[in-house]
Short mmCIF file of C-alpha atoms in Angstrom, two decimals:
data_model
loop_
_atom_site.label_atom_id
_atom_site.label_comp_id
_atom_site.label_asym_id
_atom_site.label_seq_id
_atom_site.Cartn_x
_atom_site.Cartn_y
_atom_site.Cartn_z
CA MET W 113 -53.25 18.07 -35.19
CA SER W 114 -56.10 18.83 -37.48
CA LEU W 115 -57.21 16.40 -40.15
CA ASP W 116 -55.54 18.50 -42.81
CA ALA W 117 -52.22 18.51 -40.95
CA THR W 118 -52.44 14.76 -40.39
CA ARG W 119 -52.97 14.20 -44.10
CA LEU W 120 -50.02 16.43 -44.97
CA TYR W 121 -47.83 14.67 -42.39
CA LEU W 122 -48.59 11.26 -43.86
CA ARG W 123 -47.95 12.50 -47.39
CA LEU W 124 -44.57 13.93 -46.44
CA ALA W 125 -43.61 10.78 -44.55
CA ALA W 126 -44.62 8.59 -47.50
CA ALA W 127 -42.67 10.78 -49.90
CA SER W 128 -39.63 10.56 -47.68
CA LEU W 129 -39.96 6.78 -47.44
CA ARG W 130 -40.18 6.48 -51.23
CA ALA W 131 -37.16 8.74 -51.66
CA GLN W 132 -35.03 6.82 -49.17
CA MET W 133 -36.01 3.47 -50.64
CA GLN W 134 -34.30 4.55 -53.86
CA TYR W 135 -31.03 3.85 -52.05
CA ARG W 136 -31.53 0.15 -51.55
CA ALA W 137 -27.86 -0.74 -51.08
CA SER W 138 -27.46 1.98 -48.48
CA PHE W 139 -30.61 0.77 -46.70
CA VAL W 140 -29.29 -2.79 -46.52
CA MET W 141 -25.82 -1.69 -45.36
CA TRP W 142 -27.12 0.66 -42.65
CA SER W 143 -29.60 -1.90 -41.42
CA VAL W 144 -27.19 -4.81 -41.29
CA GLY W 145 -24.60 -2.63 -39.54
CA GLN W 146 -27.09 -1.51 -36.93
CA PHE W 147 -28.42 -5.04 -36.51
CA ILE W 148 -24.90 -6.27 -35.70
CA THR W 149 -24.23 -3.28 -33.41
CA VAL W 150 -27.37 -3.72 -31.31
CA GLY W 151 -26.91 -7.49 -31.38
CA ILE W 152 -23.33 -7.31 -30.09
CA GLU W 153 -24.38 -5.07 -27.23
CA LEU W 154 -27.09 -7.57 -26.32
CA LEU W 155 -24.25 -10.08 -25.91
CA GLY W 156 -23.23 -8.31 -22.69
CA ALA W 157 -26.64 -8.83 -21.11
CA TRP W 158 -26.66 -12.42 -22.29
CA ALA W 159 -23.26 -13.05 -20.64
CA LEU W 160 -24.60 -11.82 -17.30
CA PHE W 161 -27.62 -14.11 -17.53
CA ASP W 162 -25.39 -17.01 -18.54
CA ARG W 163 -23.29 -16.39 -15.44
CA PHE W 164 -25.94 -15.51 -12.87
CA GLY W 165 -29.05 -17.27 -14.20
CA ALA W 166 -31.60 -14.56 -13.45
CA VAL W 167 -31.96 -11.07 -12.08
CA ARG W 168 -34.55 -10.28 -9.39
CA GLY W 169 -36.51 -13.30 -10.53
CA TRP W 170 -36.47 -12.33 -14.21
CA ARG W 171 -35.00 -14.81 -16.68
CA PHE W 172 -33.37 -13.93 -20.00
CA ALA W 173 -36.51 -14.63 -22.05
CA GLU W 174 -38.52 -12.28 -19.84
CA VAL W 175 -35.91 -9.56 -20.06
CA ALA W 176 -35.87 -10.13 -23.83
CA LEU W 177 -39.49 -8.97 -23.81
CA LEU W 178 -38.40 -5.71 -22.13
CA PHE W 179 -35.51 -5.40 -24.57
CA GLY W 180 -37.82 -5.91 -27.54
CA LEU W 181 -40.39 -3.38 -26.32
CA VAL W 182 -37.76 -0.70 -25.64
CA ASN W 183 -35.90 -1.13 -28.91
CA VAL W 184 -38.97 -1.29 -31.15
CA SER W 185 -40.37 1.87 -29.51
CA PHE W 186 -37.05 3.70 -29.65
CA ALA W 187 -36.45 2.69 -33.28
CA LEU W 188 -39.86 4.09 -34.26
CA ALA W 189 -39.21 7.34 -32.40
CA GLU W 190 -35.75 7.62 -33.99
CA SER W 191 -37.20 7.15 -37.49
CA PHE W 192 -40.02 9.67 -37.14
CA GLY W 193 -38.26 12.11 -34.81
CA ARG W 194 -35.06 12.48 -36.80
CA GLY W 195 -35.76 16.16 -37.46
CA PHE W 196 -35.70 16.89 -33.71
CA ASP W 197 -32.61 14.73 -33.25
CA THR W 198 -30.57 16.86 -35.66
CA PHE W 199 -32.23 20.13 -34.69
CA SER W 200 -29.13 21.75 -33.17
CA ALA W 201 -27.59 22.07 -36.65
CA MET W 202 -30.66 24.01 -37.75
CA VAL W 203 -30.37 26.45 -34.84
CA ARG W 204 -26.64 26.90 -35.26
CA SER W 205 -26.89 27.67 -38.98
CA GLY W 206 -29.83 30.03 -38.50
CA ASP W 207 -32.03 27.96 -40.80
CA PHE W 208 -34.69 27.89 -38.12
CA ASP W 209 -35.53 31.53 -38.94
CA ARG W 210 -37.09 30.42 -42.20
CA LEU W 211 -39.47 28.04 -40.46
CA LEU W 212 -40.87 30.94 -38.46
CA LEU W 213 -42.11 32.57 -41.65
CA ARG W 214 -44.19 29.64 -42.86
CA PRO W 215 -47.88 29.08 -42.13
CA ARG W 216 -47.42 25.85 -40.18
CA SER W 217 -46.27 25.29 -36.62
CA THR W 218 -42.51 24.96 -36.25
CA ALA W 219 -42.83 21.59 -34.52
CA PHE W 220 -44.73 20.28 -37.53
CA GLN W 221 -42.08 21.54 -39.92
CA VAL W 222 -39.20 20.13 -37.89
CA ALA W 223 -41.01 16.80 -37.57
CA THR W 224 -41.61 16.52 -41.31
CA GLY W 225 -38.28 18.05 -42.33
CA GLU W 226 -36.39 14.82 -41.97
CA PHE W 227 -37.27 11.18 -41.52
CA GLN W 228 -34.79 8.38 -41.04
CA PHE W 229 -36.13 5.16 -42.44
CA LEU W 230 -32.78 3.73 -43.47
CA ARG W 231 -31.84 2.30 -40.10
CA ALA W 232 -34.06 -0.70 -39.68
CA GLY W 233 -31.45 -2.67 -37.73
CA ARG W 234 -32.59 -1.69 -34.24
CA LEU W 235 -36.20 -2.29 -35.21
CA ALA W 236 -35.26 -5.72 -36.54
CA VAL W 237 -33.38 -6.75 -33.37
CA GLY W 238 -36.30 -5.52 -31.26
CA LEU W 239 -38.87 -7.44 -33.32
CA VAL W 240 -36.77 -10.61 -33.26
CA MET W 241 -36.50 -10.39 -29.46
CA LEU W 242 -40.24 -9.73 -29.13
CA LEU W 243 -41.12 -12.70 -31.33
CA TRP W 244 -38.67 -14.97 -29.54
CA ALA W 245 -39.79 -13.89 -26.08
CA GLY W 246 -43.44 -14.04 -27.14
CA SER W 247 -43.10 -17.68 -28.17
CA ALA W 248 -40.64 -18.81 -25.48
CA LEU W 249 -42.79 -17.49 -22.63
CA SER W 250 -46.22 -18.84 -21.82
CA VAL W 251 -48.04 -15.57 -22.29
CA GLY W 252 -51.27 -17.01 -23.61
CA TRP W 253 -51.83 -14.48 -26.35
CA THR W 254 -55.36 -13.13 -26.60
CA ALA W 255 -56.73 -10.19 -28.56
CA ALA W 256 -56.64 -8.10 -25.38
CA ARG W 257 -52.99 -8.94 -24.74
CA LEU W 258 -52.00 -8.17 -28.31
CA ALA W 259 -53.78 -4.84 -27.95
CA LEU W 260 -51.84 -4.21 -24.75
CA LEU W 261 -48.58 -4.98 -26.56
CA ALA W 262 -49.44 -2.68 -29.48
CA GLY W 263 -50.50 0.05 -27.07
CA ALA W 264 -47.24 -0.27 -25.17
CA ILE W 265 -45.23 0.11 -28.39
CA VAL W 266 -47.21 3.17 -29.48
CA GLY W 267 -46.96 4.71 -26.00
CA GLY W 268 -43.26 3.91 -25.80
CA ALA W 269 -42.57 5.49 -29.17
CA CYS W 270 -44.41 8.62 -27.95
CA VAL W 271 -42.29 8.79 -24.79
CA PHE W 272 -39.03 8.55 -26.75
CA TYR W 273 -40.35 11.02 -29.31
CA GLY W 274 -41.13 13.40 -26.46
CA LEU W 275 -37.56 13.04 -25.20
CA LEU W 276 -36.25 13.94 -28.66
CA VAL W 277 -38.51 17.02 -28.68
CA LEU W 278 -37.18 18.04 -25.24
CA GLN W 279 -33.60 17.51 -26.41
CA ALA W 280 -34.26 19.80 -29.38
CA THR W 281 -36.03 22.35 -27.14
CA LEU W 282 -32.89 22.67 -25.04
CA CYS W 283 -31.13 24.03 -28.14
CA PHE W 284 -33.20 27.22 -27.91
CA TRP W 285 -31.16 27.98 -24.81
CA THR W 286 -27.87 26.23 -25.42
CA ILE W 287 -27.50 26.32 -29.26
CA GLU W 288 -25.39 23.17 -28.99
CA SER W 289 -27.04 19.84 -28.46
CA LEU W 290 -25.89 18.63 -25.07
CA GLU W 291 -24.49 15.18 -24.58
CA ILE W 292 -26.29 15.07 -21.24
CA MET W 293 -29.62 14.47 -23.03
CA ASN W 294 -28.15 11.23 -24.35
CA ALA W 295 -28.31 10.04 -20.77
CA LEU W 296 -32.10 10.20 -21.01
CA THR W 297 -32.49 8.80 -24.54
CA TYR W 298 -29.78 6.17 -24.91
CA GLY W 299 -29.37 5.83 -21.15
CA GLY W 300 -33.15 5.43 -20.91
CA THR W 301 -33.16 2.60 -23.42
CA GLU W 302 -30.36 0.94 -21.46
CA ALA W 303 -32.12 1.36 -18.12
CA ALA W 304 -35.54 0.26 -19.39
CA GLN W 305 -34.10 -2.98 -20.76
CA TYR W 306 -33.87 -4.36 -17.25
CA PRO W 307 -36.73 -4.76 -14.76
CA LEU W 308 -37.22 -1.47 -13.00
CA THR W 309 -37.31 -3.17 -9.59
CA LEU W 310 -33.55 -3.64 -9.61
CA TYR W 311 -32.85 0.10 -9.44
CA ARG W 312 -32.75 2.31 -6.38
CA ASP W 313 -35.95 4.09 -5.36
CA TRP W 314 -35.03 7.59 -6.58
CA PHE W 315 -34.05 6.22 -9.95
CA ARG W 316 -37.22 4.15 -10.26
CA ARG W 317 -39.45 7.04 -9.28
CA PHE W 318 -37.73 9.33 -11.77
CA PHE W 319 -38.37 6.89 -14.62
CA THR W 320 -41.95 6.27 -13.53
CA PHE W 321 -43.28 9.71 -12.68
CA VAL W 322 -40.99 12.25 -14.38
CA VAL W 323 -39.85 10.49 -17.55
CA PRO W 324 -42.39 7.67 -17.79
CA LEU W 325 -40.10 5.00 -19.24
CA ALA W 326 -41.66 2.48 -16.86
CA PHE W 327 -44.72 2.59 -19.08
CA VAL W 328 -42.63 1.70 -22.12
CA SER W 329 -41.41 -1.67 -20.97
CA TYR W 330 -41.65 -2.70 -17.33
CA ILE W 331 -45.33 -2.07 -16.62
CA PRO W 332 -46.78 -3.54 -19.84
CA ALA W 333 -44.36 -6.50 -19.74
CA GLY W 334 -45.36 -7.13 -16.13
CA ALA W 335 -48.99 -7.18 -17.25
CA LEU W 336 -48.25 -9.66 -20.05
CA LEU W 337 -46.36 -11.92 -17.64
CA ASP W 338 -48.94 -11.58 -14.85
CA ARG W 339 -46.43 -10.10 -12.45
CA PRO W 340 -47.36 -7.57 -9.79
CA THR W 341 -47.04 -4.04 -11.08
CA VAL W 342 -45.13 -1.15 -9.53
CA PRO W 343 -46.26 -0.51 -5.95
CA ALA W 344 -48.22 2.72 -5.45
CA LEU W 345 -49.77 2.38 -8.89
CA PRO W 346 -53.31 1.03 -9.41
CA GLU W 347 -53.95 -2.10 -11.48
CA ALA W 348 -55.36 0.02 -14.29
CA ALA W 349 -51.87 1.49 -14.83
CA ARG W 350 -51.06 -1.65 -16.83
CA TRP W 351 -53.28 -0.38 -19.61
CA ALA W 352 -52.16 3.23 -19.39
CA SER W 353 -49.04 3.10 -21.62
CA PRO W 354 -50.57 4.74 -24.71
CA LEU W 355 -52.30 7.41 -22.63
CA VAL W 356 -49.17 8.22 -20.64
CA GLY W 357 -47.07 8.26 -23.80
CA VAL W 358 -49.37 10.64 -25.64
CA ALA W 359 -49.66 12.88 -22.57
CA PHE W 360 -45.86 13.03 -22.23
CA LEU W 361 -45.51 13.90 -25.91
CA LEU W 362 -48.13 16.67 -25.64
CA VAL W 363 -46.39 18.14 -22.59
CA SER W 364 -43.07 18.02 -24.46
CA LEU W 365 -44.62 19.90 -27.38
CA ARG W 366 -45.96 22.54 -24.97
CA ILE W 367 -42.46 22.99 -23.58
CA TRP W 368 -41.24 23.28 -27.17
CA ARG W 369 -43.69 26.16 -27.77
CA PHE W 370 -42.46 27.82 -24.60
CA GLY W 371 -38.81 27.40 -25.64
CA GLU W 372 -39.54 28.70 -29.11
CA ARG W 373 -40.54 32.07 -27.67
CA ARG W 374 -37.07 32.30 -26.17
CA TYR W 375 -35.43 31.74 -29.53
CA GLN W 376 -32.88 34.28 -30.66
CA SER W 377 -31.33 33.75 -34.05
CA THR W 378 -27.61 33.11 -34.11
CA GLY W 379 -27.62 35.50 -37.04
CA SER W 380 -25.35 33.38 -39.14
CA MET Y 42 23.63 7.01 -43.62
CA SER Y 43 22.48 9.79 -41.39
CA ALA Y 44 19.84 11.19 -43.75
CA PRO Y 45 17.13 8.59 -43.06
CA PHE Y 46 17.76 8.89 -39.37
CA ALA Y 47 17.55 12.69 -39.48
CA GLY Y 48 14.31 12.29 -41.40
CA PHE Y 49 12.97 9.97 -38.73
CA ALA Y 50 13.99 12.28 -35.88
CA GLY Y 51 12.46 15.25 -37.67
CA ASN Y 52 9.28 13.28 -38.17
CA LEU Y 53 9.19 12.35 -34.53
CA ALA Y 54 9.63 15.96 -33.38
CA ALA Y 55 6.95 17.15 -35.80
CA CYS Y 56 4.52 14.48 -34.64
CA ALA Y 57 5.22 15.33 -31.02
CA ALA Y 58 4.40 18.96 -31.83
CA VAL Y 59 1.15 17.90 -33.56
CA PHE Y 60 0.27 15.83 -30.50
CA ARG Y 61 0.86 18.75 -28.12
CA ALA Y 62 -1.06 21.21 -30.29
CA ARG Y 63 -4.05 18.87 -30.65
CA CYS Y 64 -4.07 18.25 -26.89
CA ARG Y 65 -4.11 21.96 -26.15
CA ALA Y 66 -6.93 22.50 -28.67
CA LEU Y 67 -9.00 19.63 -27.25
CA LEU Y 68 -8.52 20.76 -23.66
CA GLN Y 69 -10.49 23.92 -24.53
CA TYR Y 70 -13.84 22.11 -24.63
CA ARG Y 71 -14.52 22.21 -20.91
CA ALA Y 72 -18.32 22.63 -21.10
CA ALA Y 73 -18.55 19.57 -23.33
CA ALA Y 74 -16.39 17.71 -20.82
CA ALA Y 75 -18.69 18.73 -17.95
CA ALA Y 76 -21.80 17.56 -19.83
CA GLY Y 77 -20.02 14.37 -20.82
CA PHE Y 78 -19.02 13.79 -17.22
CA GLY Y 79 -22.65 13.96 -16.13
CA THR Y 80 -23.61 11.44 -18.81
CA GLN Y 81 -20.81 9.10 -17.79
CA LEU Y 82 -21.87 9.30 -14.16
CA PHE Y 83 -25.44 8.44 -15.09
CA TRP Y 84 -24.38 5.43 -17.18
CA GLY Y 85 -22.13 4.30 -14.36
CA PHE Y 86 -25.06 4.38 -11.94
CA ILE Y 87 -27.15 2.20 -14.24
CA LYS Y 88 -24.34 -0.32 -14.74
CA VAL Y 89 -23.54 -0.55 -11.04
CA MET Y 90 -27.18 -1.09 -10.08
CA VAL Y 91 -27.56 -3.80 -12.75
CA LEU Y 92 -24.41 -5.56 -11.52
CA GLU Y 93 -25.57 -5.37 -7.90
CA ALA Y 94 -28.88 -6.96 -8.86
CA PHE Y 95 -27.20 -9.80 -10.76
CA TYR Y 96 -24.75 -10.44 -7.91
CA GLY Y 97 -27.70 -10.50 -5.50
CA ASN Y 98 -28.94 -13.48 -7.47
CA ALA Y 99 -25.59 -15.27 -7.30
CA MET Y 100 -25.35 -15.54 -3.52
CA SER Y 101 -26.75 -19.07 -3.54
CA GLY Y 102 -24.54 -20.58 -6.27
CA ALA Y 103 -20.79 -20.82 -6.83
CA PRO Y 104 -18.87 -17.58 -6.17
CA PRO Y 105 -18.44 -15.49 -9.32
CA PRO Y 106 -14.89 -15.07 -10.66
CA MET Y 107 -14.80 -11.43 -9.58
CA ALA Y 108 -16.10 -9.95 -6.32
CA LEU Y 109 -18.91 -7.39 -6.50
CA GLY Y 110 -16.68 -4.64 -5.12
CA GLN Y 111 -14.11 -5.35 -7.80
CA ALA Y 112 -16.76 -5.34 -10.52
CA ILE Y 113 -18.01 -1.96 -9.28
CA THR Y 114 -14.52 -0.46 -9.27
CA TYR Y 115 -13.98 -1.96 -12.73
CA THR Y 116 -17.17 -0.21 -13.90
CA TRP Y 117 -16.16 3.22 -12.58
CA LEU Y 118 -12.70 2.80 -14.10
CA GLY Y 119 -14.47 2.12 -17.37
CA GLN Y 120 -16.46 5.34 -17.01
CA ALA Y 121 -13.29 7.26 -16.16
CA PHE Y 122 -11.40 6.00 -19.21
CA PHE Y 123 -14.30 5.75 -21.62
CA GLN Y 124 -12.85 8.46 -23.86
CA LEU Y 125 -9.75 6.40 -24.49
CA LEU Y 126 -11.66 3.92 -26.63
CA PRO Y 127 -12.12 4.47 -30.37
CA PHE Y 128 -15.75 5.58 -30.72
CA SER Y 129 -17.03 8.99 -31.68
CA THR Y 130 -13.62 10.21 -32.77
CA ASN Y 131 -13.04 7.21 -34.98
CA PRO Y 132 -12.42 7.48 -37.82
CA ASP Y 133 -10.94 10.92 -37.22
CA PRO Y 134 -13.70 13.25 -38.55
CA GLU Y 135 -11.19 15.81 -39.80
CA VAL Y 136 -9.21 13.19 -41.70
CA ARG Y 137 -12.51 11.91 -43.11
CA GLU Y 138 -13.22 15.44 -44.38
CA LEU Y 139 -9.70 15.70 -45.83
CA ILE Y 140 -10.19 12.51 -47.79
CA ARG Y 141 -13.72 13.38 -48.93
CA THR Y 142 -12.79 16.86 -50.16
CA GLY Y 143 -9.49 15.79 -51.64
CA ALA Y 144 -7.53 18.07 -49.32
CA VAL Y 145 -5.55 15.01 -48.33
CA GLY Y 146 -3.40 16.03 -51.31
CA TYR Y 147 -2.03 18.90 -49.21
CA GLU Y 148 -1.11 16.47 -46.45
CA LEU Y 149 0.98 14.56 -48.96
CA ALA Y 150 2.85 17.74 -49.85
CA ARG Y 151 4.15 17.95 -46.28
CA PRO Y 152 7.50 16.41 -45.46
CA LEU Y 153 5.84 14.16 -42.91
CA ASP Y 154 4.91 10.55 -42.72
CA LEU Y 155 1.12 10.40 -43.17
CA HIS Y 156 0.54 7.41 -40.93
CA ALA Y 157 2.68 8.87 -38.13
CA LEU Y 158 0.79 12.17 -38.40
CA TRP Y 159 -2.57 10.42 -38.11
CA LEU Y 160 -1.28 8.34 -35.22
CA ALA Y 161 -0.24 11.49 -33.36
CA ARG Y 162 -3.71 12.97 -33.97
CA ALA Y 163 -5.41 9.76 -32.85
CA LEU Y 164 -3.39 9.68 -29.62
CA ALA Y 165 -4.12 13.32 -28.85
CA ALA Y 166 -7.83 12.87 -29.58
CA ARG Y 167 -7.95 10.21 -26.84
CA VAL Y 168 -5.42 11.28 -24.24
CA ALA Y 169 -6.62 14.89 -23.84
CA PRO Y 170 -10.34 14.21 -23.20
CA THR Y 171 -9.42 11.23 -21.04
CA LEU Y 172 -7.38 13.49 -18.76
CA LEU Y 173 -10.34 15.88 -18.47
CA ARG Y 174 -12.74 13.13 -17.47
CA ALA Y 175 -10.69 10.60 -15.56
CA VAL Y 176 -9.54 13.02 -12.85
CA PRO Y 177 -13.04 14.22 -11.82
CA MET Y 178 -14.37 10.65 -12.04
CA PHE Y 179 -11.76 9.49 -9.52
CA ALA Y 180 -12.48 12.53 -7.36
CA VAL Y 181 -16.19 11.68 -7.20
CA ALA Y 182 -16.28 7.89 -7.44
CA VAL Y 183 -13.56 7.04 -4.92
CA PRO Y 184 -15.03 8.87 -1.90
CA LEU Y 185 -18.72 8.58 -2.83
CA LEU Y 186 -19.54 5.74 -5.21
CA GLY Y 187 -17.74 2.67 -3.93
CA MET Y 188 -14.72 2.86 -6.23
CA ALA Y 189 -11.64 1.39 -4.54
CA LEU Y 190 -8.02 2.47 -4.91
CA PRO Y 191 -5.40 -0.07 -6.00
CA PRO Y 192 -4.71 -2.50 -3.15
CA SER Y 193 -0.93 -2.03 -3.36
CA LEU Y 194 1.72 0.20 -4.84
CA ALA Y 195 2.77 -2.66 -7.12
CA ALA Y 196 -0.77 -2.91 -8.50
CA ALA Y 197 -0.89 0.85 -9.07
CA GLY Y 198 2.46 0.81 -10.87
CA ALA Y 199 1.50 -2.17 -13.05
CA TRP Y 200 -1.78 -0.45 -13.90
CA ALA Y 201 -0.04 2.80 -14.86
CA ALA Y 202 2.38 0.94 -17.14
CA ALA Y 203 -0.43 -1.04 -18.73
CA MET Y 204 -2.45 2.16 -19.34
CA VAL Y 205 0.43 3.54 -21.40
CA GLY Y 206 0.42 0.33 -23.40
CA ALA Y 207 -3.36 0.59 -23.75
CA ALA Y 208 -3.10 4.15 -25.12
CA ALA Y 209 -0.54 3.04 -27.70
CA LEU Y 210 -2.67 0.06 -28.70
CA VAL Y 211 -5.82 2.17 -29.05
CA GLY Y 212 -3.94 4.78 -31.09
CA ALA Y 213 -2.52 2.18 -33.47
CA PHE Y 214 -5.89 0.49 -33.81
CA ALA Y 215 -7.76 3.76 -34.41
CA THR Y 216 -5.23 4.83 -37.03
CA ALA Y 217 -5.62 1.50 -38.82
CA VAL Y 218 -9.39 2.07 -38.93
CA THR Y 219 -8.84 5.63 -40.19
CA SER Y 220 -6.58 4.25 -42.92
CA THR Y 221 -9.41 2.10 -44.29
CA MET Y 222 -11.00 5.35 -45.43
CA LEU Y 223 -8.45 5.62 -48.23
CA TRP Y 224 -10.46 2.82 -49.86
CA THR Y 225 -14.06 3.77 -49.19
CA THR Y 226 -14.37 7.47 -49.89
CA SER Y 227 -17.44 7.81 -47.68
CA GLY Y 228 -15.35 6.57 -44.78
CA ASP Y 229 -17.91 4.24 -43.28
CA GLY Y 230 -18.27 0.54 -43.76
CA ILE Y 231 -16.06 -1.23 -41.27
CA ALA Y 232 -15.81 1.83 -39.05
CA ARG Y 233 -19.49 1.51 -38.21
CA ILE Y 234 -19.36 -1.98 -36.76
CA VAL Y 235 -16.00 -1.68 -35.02
CA PRO Y 236 -17.14 0.43 -32.03
CA SER Y 237 -19.65 -2.06 -30.66
CA LEU Y 238 -17.20 -4.92 -31.13
CA VAL Y 239 -14.58 -2.98 -29.15
CA LEU Y 240 -17.19 -2.05 -26.54
CA VAL Y 241 -18.02 -5.67 -25.74
CA ALA Y 242 -14.68 -7.39 -26.35
CA SER Y 243 -12.69 -4.84 -24.33
CA GLY Y 244 -14.77 -5.34 -21.19
CA MET Y 245 -16.44 -1.94 -21.27
CA ILE Y 246 -19.99 -3.37 -21.16
CA VAL Y 247 -19.44 -6.37 -18.88
CA PRO Y 248 -16.12 -7.19 -17.15
CA LEU Y 249 -14.50 -9.92 -19.23
CA PRO Y 250 -14.03 -12.42 -16.36
CA LEU Y 251 -17.84 -12.61 -16.07
CA PHE Y 252 -18.20 -13.97 -19.63
CA PRO Y 253 -18.73 -17.74 -20.00
CA PRO Y 254 -15.45 -19.65 -19.45
CA TRP Y 255 -15.37 -21.07 -22.99
CA MET Y 256 -15.25 -17.54 -24.44
CA LEU Y 257 -12.33 -16.39 -22.33
CA PRO Y 258 -9.45 -17.83 -24.40
CA TRP Y 259 -10.86 -16.03 -27.45
CA LEU Y 260 -11.35 -12.76 -25.60
CA ASP Y 261 -7.83 -13.05 -24.16
CA ALA Y 262 -6.27 -13.52 -27.58
CA LEU Y 263 -8.12 -10.63 -29.21
CA PRO Y 264 -6.42 -7.23 -29.04
CA PHE Y 265 -9.27 -5.48 -27.24
CA ARG Y 266 -8.68 -6.80 -23.72
CA GLY Y 267 -5.40 -4.86 -23.72
CA MET Y 268 -7.40 -1.62 -24.03
CA VAL Y 269 -9.57 -1.98 -20.92
CA ASP Y 270 -9.75 -5.34 -19.20
CA ALA Y 271 -6.07 -6.14 -18.61
CA PRO Y 272 -5.07 -2.73 -17.17
CA PHE Y 273 -8.19 -2.61 -14.99
CA ARG Y 274 -7.56 -6.05 -13.56
CA LEU Y 275 -3.98 -5.08 -12.76
CA TYR Y 276 -5.43 -2.06 -10.90
CA LEU Y 277 -7.75 -4.31 -8.91
CA GLY Y 278 -5.07 -6.86 -8.17
CA HIS Y 279 -7.36 -9.33 -9.93
CA LEU Y 280 -4.34 -9.92 -12.14
CA PRO Y 281 -1.16 -9.98 -9.99
CA ALA Y 282 1.43 -7.30 -10.76
CA GLY Y 283 3.64 -10.15 -11.95
CA ALA Y 284 1.33 -10.55 -14.95
CA LEU Y 285 2.42 -7.14 -16.24
CA PRO Y 286 5.12 -8.39 -18.68
CA GLY Y 287 2.61 -10.70 -20.34
CA VAL Y 288 0.07 -7.87 -20.65
CA LEU Y 289 2.66 -5.48 -22.08
CA LEU Y 290 3.82 -8.13 -24.55
CA HIS Y 291 0.24 -8.77 -25.70
CA GLN Y 292 -0.33 -5.02 -26.12
CA ALA Y 293 3.00 -4.50 -27.91
CA LEU Y 294 2.43 -7.35 -30.36
CA TRP Y 295 -1.02 -6.08 -31.32
CA THR Y 296 0.20 -2.47 -31.45
CA ALA Y 297 2.96 -3.53 -33.84
CA ALA Y 298 0.46 -5.51 -35.91
CA PHE Y 299 -1.93 -2.55 -36.21
CA VAL Y 300 0.88 -0.12 -37.00
CA ALA Y 301 2.13 -2.48 -39.73
CA LEU Y 302 -1.40 -2.91 -41.06
CA GLY Y 303 -2.09 0.82 -41.00
CA ARG Y 304 1.20 1.65 -42.70
CA ALA Y 305 0.60 -0.97 -45.38
CA MET Y 306 -2.88 0.39 -46.03
CA VAL Y 307 -1.65 3.99 -46.23
CA ALA Y 308 1.20 2.99 -48.57
CA ARG Y 309 -1.05 0.96 -50.87
CA GLY Y 310 -3.84 3.52 -50.65
CA LEU Y 311 -1.54 6.34 -51.68
CA ARG Y 312 -0.24 4.38 -54.63
CA ARG Y 313 -3.73 4.21 -56.09
CA LEU Y 314 -5.02 7.47 -54.63
CA VAL Y 315 -6.88 9.69 -57.06
CA VAL Y 316 -7.40 13.14 -55.61
CA GLN Y 317 -10.96 14.07 -56.46
CA GLY Y 318 -10.74 17.46 -58.13
CA GLY Y 319 -12.31 20.44 -56.42
#
């Protein structure tokens, strides 16, 4: 993105934030509802730890770090990528045709068309878990480790954002948004909440090398906890989360441009 | 004397017709069912692998209250019957639209009981998609994914009976949630928090016997175990077939409670209903 586009993006996002903050009661209700929802689902994981103690050598506080990383990243991607999340409606109604006439890239217009800042509940649960895990575990926070954490969150948000872009891209072919993509977004958040080592090899490889969710939670958390990283990856991979995230997002946007050329209006 | 009864029988026939028509309409969405099946399979894989890992940790301590094989079968049953639970179709999106636009006024013009009509819709919205997904899930999970069949004919029979009770309970519960929309025009509020509560308290996320022992009496008393946990444990033989009457009684009591609650809400809601122009 050029400097000009960046400035415009930030202006549109800020305008959207101001507009949505006018509905304070709605903001509070949505956020509290989502906080309870995500919190209740965490109860399931807690019950398993209460019963079994640990999983593959990871205790609840350590898994809480994974949980926090995944949910903060996903919440950010959900807020900023809302336009891609609801894109199928735009294709079905034919409204996408109008975007093609404007002097900005379609991805930019879809990205700035809708933000979703009202649902702060997931973000709040994620931050609470991060803070709790960060104080309960002896991480030994240094500037470098905080940078690693911030980088992991940014990289993670990029990976989830990329998944939302891919989900929207599929609509160029299918018109409908397919439930199967939920397996990668919501299923991905579920899978990445647990240490990746507990999954079978094919599953682990898929989420390391194809959809790099390993870089969202498991690899950076392993670095913070001084645990050995994924075999077959060099030590430097611990620091690679932001790079991998941005690369995945850029590839997703390329696929978007490719899909866009296939677009045929529904004509409605 | 016979007029109220004729009215009731007519209602019943009409609601049965609504149920059949909705089922036929919902059975048309086969592509959606195929995509949904893939998603359910994927989620099932994640859950099974997580359970296996936790059980791997337990080998040293006291034996867990449910064997790993049973927990895996429980999980695949959950994936097979996921559509039965009140989530995406609750509150009924079409009823929500009716109330928002004021078209609910037309519904009142019909010689039908509103609550019974919604109940028939709620049942159809769950039974039809469940049929589409449960059959393929059994076909794949039993031979390939470690899902076991019921250990005895008695267990299978008890499970089948309890599933009918579960469907009735879910329908009554979902209709009660739909009825709350007569109060809040936007149709949200309580309906937003309910799904995750049902998800956990029914056993869909983690089998209920694995929860801490002090929580079990509470989970047993709540209505939600009758939707998932009790029928599944009858299937596994984890609950003996002899426990069926107790399960059915628990389901029936809660079904009656939710029907009464839903009917009361519809009756009171209609008394103060203002149809919003348009």
